[in-house]
Coordinates of C-alpha atoms in Angstrom, one line a residue:
X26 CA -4.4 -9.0 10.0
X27 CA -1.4 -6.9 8.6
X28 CA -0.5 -9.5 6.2
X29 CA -4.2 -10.2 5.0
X30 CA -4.5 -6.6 4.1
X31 CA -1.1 -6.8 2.3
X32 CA -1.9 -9.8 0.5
X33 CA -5.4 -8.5 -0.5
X34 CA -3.3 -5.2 -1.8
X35 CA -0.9 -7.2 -4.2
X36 CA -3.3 -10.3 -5.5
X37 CA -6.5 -8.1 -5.0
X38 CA -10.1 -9.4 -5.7
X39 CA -10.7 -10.8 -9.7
X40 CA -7.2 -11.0 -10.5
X41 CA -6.7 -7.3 -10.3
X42 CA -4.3 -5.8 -7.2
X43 CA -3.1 -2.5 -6.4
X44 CA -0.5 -3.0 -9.3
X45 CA 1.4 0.5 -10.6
X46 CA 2.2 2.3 -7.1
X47 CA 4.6 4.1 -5.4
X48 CA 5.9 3.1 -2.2
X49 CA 7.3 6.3 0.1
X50 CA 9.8 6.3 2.8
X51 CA 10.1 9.7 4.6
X52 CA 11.2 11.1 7.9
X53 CA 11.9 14.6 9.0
X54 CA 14.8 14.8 6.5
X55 CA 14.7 12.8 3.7
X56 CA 11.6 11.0 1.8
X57 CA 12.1 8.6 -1.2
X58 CA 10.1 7.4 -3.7
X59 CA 9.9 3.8 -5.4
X60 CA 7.9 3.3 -8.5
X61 CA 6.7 -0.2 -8.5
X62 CA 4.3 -2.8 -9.6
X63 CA 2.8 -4.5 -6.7
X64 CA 3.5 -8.0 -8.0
X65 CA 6.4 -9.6 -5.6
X66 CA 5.7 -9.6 -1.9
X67 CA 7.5 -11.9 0.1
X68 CA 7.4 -12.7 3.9
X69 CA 9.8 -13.9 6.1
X70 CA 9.5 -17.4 7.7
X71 CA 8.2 -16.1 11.0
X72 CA 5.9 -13.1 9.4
X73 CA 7.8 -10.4 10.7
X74 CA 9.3 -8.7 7.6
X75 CA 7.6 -8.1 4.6
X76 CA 9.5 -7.3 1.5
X77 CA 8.6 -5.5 -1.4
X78 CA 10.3 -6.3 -4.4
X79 CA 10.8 -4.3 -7.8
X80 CA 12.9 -4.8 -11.1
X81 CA 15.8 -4.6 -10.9
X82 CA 16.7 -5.5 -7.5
X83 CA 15.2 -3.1 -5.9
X84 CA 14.1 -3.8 -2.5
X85 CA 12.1 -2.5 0.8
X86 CA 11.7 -4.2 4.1
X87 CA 9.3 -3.3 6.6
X88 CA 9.0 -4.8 10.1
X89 CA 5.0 -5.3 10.4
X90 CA 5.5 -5.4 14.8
X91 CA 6.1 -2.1 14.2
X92 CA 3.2 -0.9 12.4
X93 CA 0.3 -0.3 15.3
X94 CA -2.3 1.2 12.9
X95 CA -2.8 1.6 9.0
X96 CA -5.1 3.8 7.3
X97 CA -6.5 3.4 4.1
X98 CA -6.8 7.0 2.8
X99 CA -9.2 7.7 -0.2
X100 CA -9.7 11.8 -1.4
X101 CA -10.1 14.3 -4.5
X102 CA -6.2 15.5 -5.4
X103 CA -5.4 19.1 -6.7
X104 CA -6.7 18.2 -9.7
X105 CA -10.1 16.8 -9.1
X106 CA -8.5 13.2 -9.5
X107 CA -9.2 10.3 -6.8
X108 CA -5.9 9.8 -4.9
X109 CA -5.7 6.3 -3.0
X110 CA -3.3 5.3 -0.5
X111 CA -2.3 3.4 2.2
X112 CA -0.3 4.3 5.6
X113 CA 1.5 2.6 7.5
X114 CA 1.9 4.1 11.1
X115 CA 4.2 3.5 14.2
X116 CA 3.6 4.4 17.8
X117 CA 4.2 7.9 17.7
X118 CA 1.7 8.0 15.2
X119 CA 4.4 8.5 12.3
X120 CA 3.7 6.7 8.8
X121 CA 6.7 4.1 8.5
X122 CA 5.6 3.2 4.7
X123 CA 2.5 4.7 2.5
X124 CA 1.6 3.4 -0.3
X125 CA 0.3 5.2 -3.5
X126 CA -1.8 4.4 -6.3
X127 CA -0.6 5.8 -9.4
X128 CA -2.9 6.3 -12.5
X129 CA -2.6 3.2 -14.9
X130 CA -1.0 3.6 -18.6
X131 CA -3.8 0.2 -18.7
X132 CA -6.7 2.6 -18.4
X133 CA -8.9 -1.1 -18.4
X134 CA -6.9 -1.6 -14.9
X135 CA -7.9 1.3 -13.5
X136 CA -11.7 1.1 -12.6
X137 CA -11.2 -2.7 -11.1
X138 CA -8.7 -0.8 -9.1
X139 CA -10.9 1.7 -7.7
X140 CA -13.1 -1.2 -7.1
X141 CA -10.2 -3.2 -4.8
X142 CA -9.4 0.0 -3.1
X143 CA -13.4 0.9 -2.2
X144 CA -14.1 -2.3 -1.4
X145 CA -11.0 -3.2 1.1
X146 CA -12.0 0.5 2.4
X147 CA -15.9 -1.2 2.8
X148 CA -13.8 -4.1 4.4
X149 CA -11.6 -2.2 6.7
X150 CA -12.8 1.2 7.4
X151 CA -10.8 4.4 7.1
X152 CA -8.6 2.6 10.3
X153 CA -7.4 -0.3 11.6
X154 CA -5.9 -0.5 14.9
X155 CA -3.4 -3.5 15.6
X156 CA -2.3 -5.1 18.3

């Protein structure tokens, strides 16, 4: 189920996935920040470990038996703009990855976009429970 939702995030619906995000590590001490396009997912021969690849060489891995729950988050920012993201949450109810829409420089990406992220929240619901 974790990788379906994945794959639906990076090759979307109509040719159009999430695309221009930001991917966010963060614990009690430190967060970081990695601006991305959504285009190179790769998973590991037995479906464990998904990794998220940027230019460069940039890299994250994330262990997908350790996610128990993800929650597609959709809200107004500060600004009146629609913020979009996805969490990624361990057992102590901690988010181990989120991902974050960011605003398209293609401003014809950005309503198919919206459409992806309301329709996999029409899919999927606010949460989804694994395991």
């Amino acid at each position: 189920m974790l990788r379906q939702l994945l794959e639906e995030c990076h090759q979307g619906f109509n040719q159009v996935g999430f695309n221009e995000v930001v991917l966010m590590l963060s614990n009690t001490a430190a967060t970081s920040e990695v601006y991305m396009d959504l285009d190179d997912l790769r998973f590991s021969e037995d479906g464990n470990i998904v990794t998220f690849l940027a230019e460069g060489g940039t890299h994250l891995h994330m262990y997908l038996d350790r996610v128990v729950e993800v929650r597609l988050q959709h809200r107004m920012n500060d600004e009146g703009l629609p913020s979009y993201s996805v969490w990624f949450m361990d057992e102590n109810n901690d988010p181990v990855m989120r991902i974050y829409l960011r605003k398209s420089e293609n401003e014809e990406t950005n309503q198919p976009r919206h459409e992806l992220f309301m329709a996999l929240l029409e899919k999927y619901g606010t949460s989804v429970k694994l395991g």
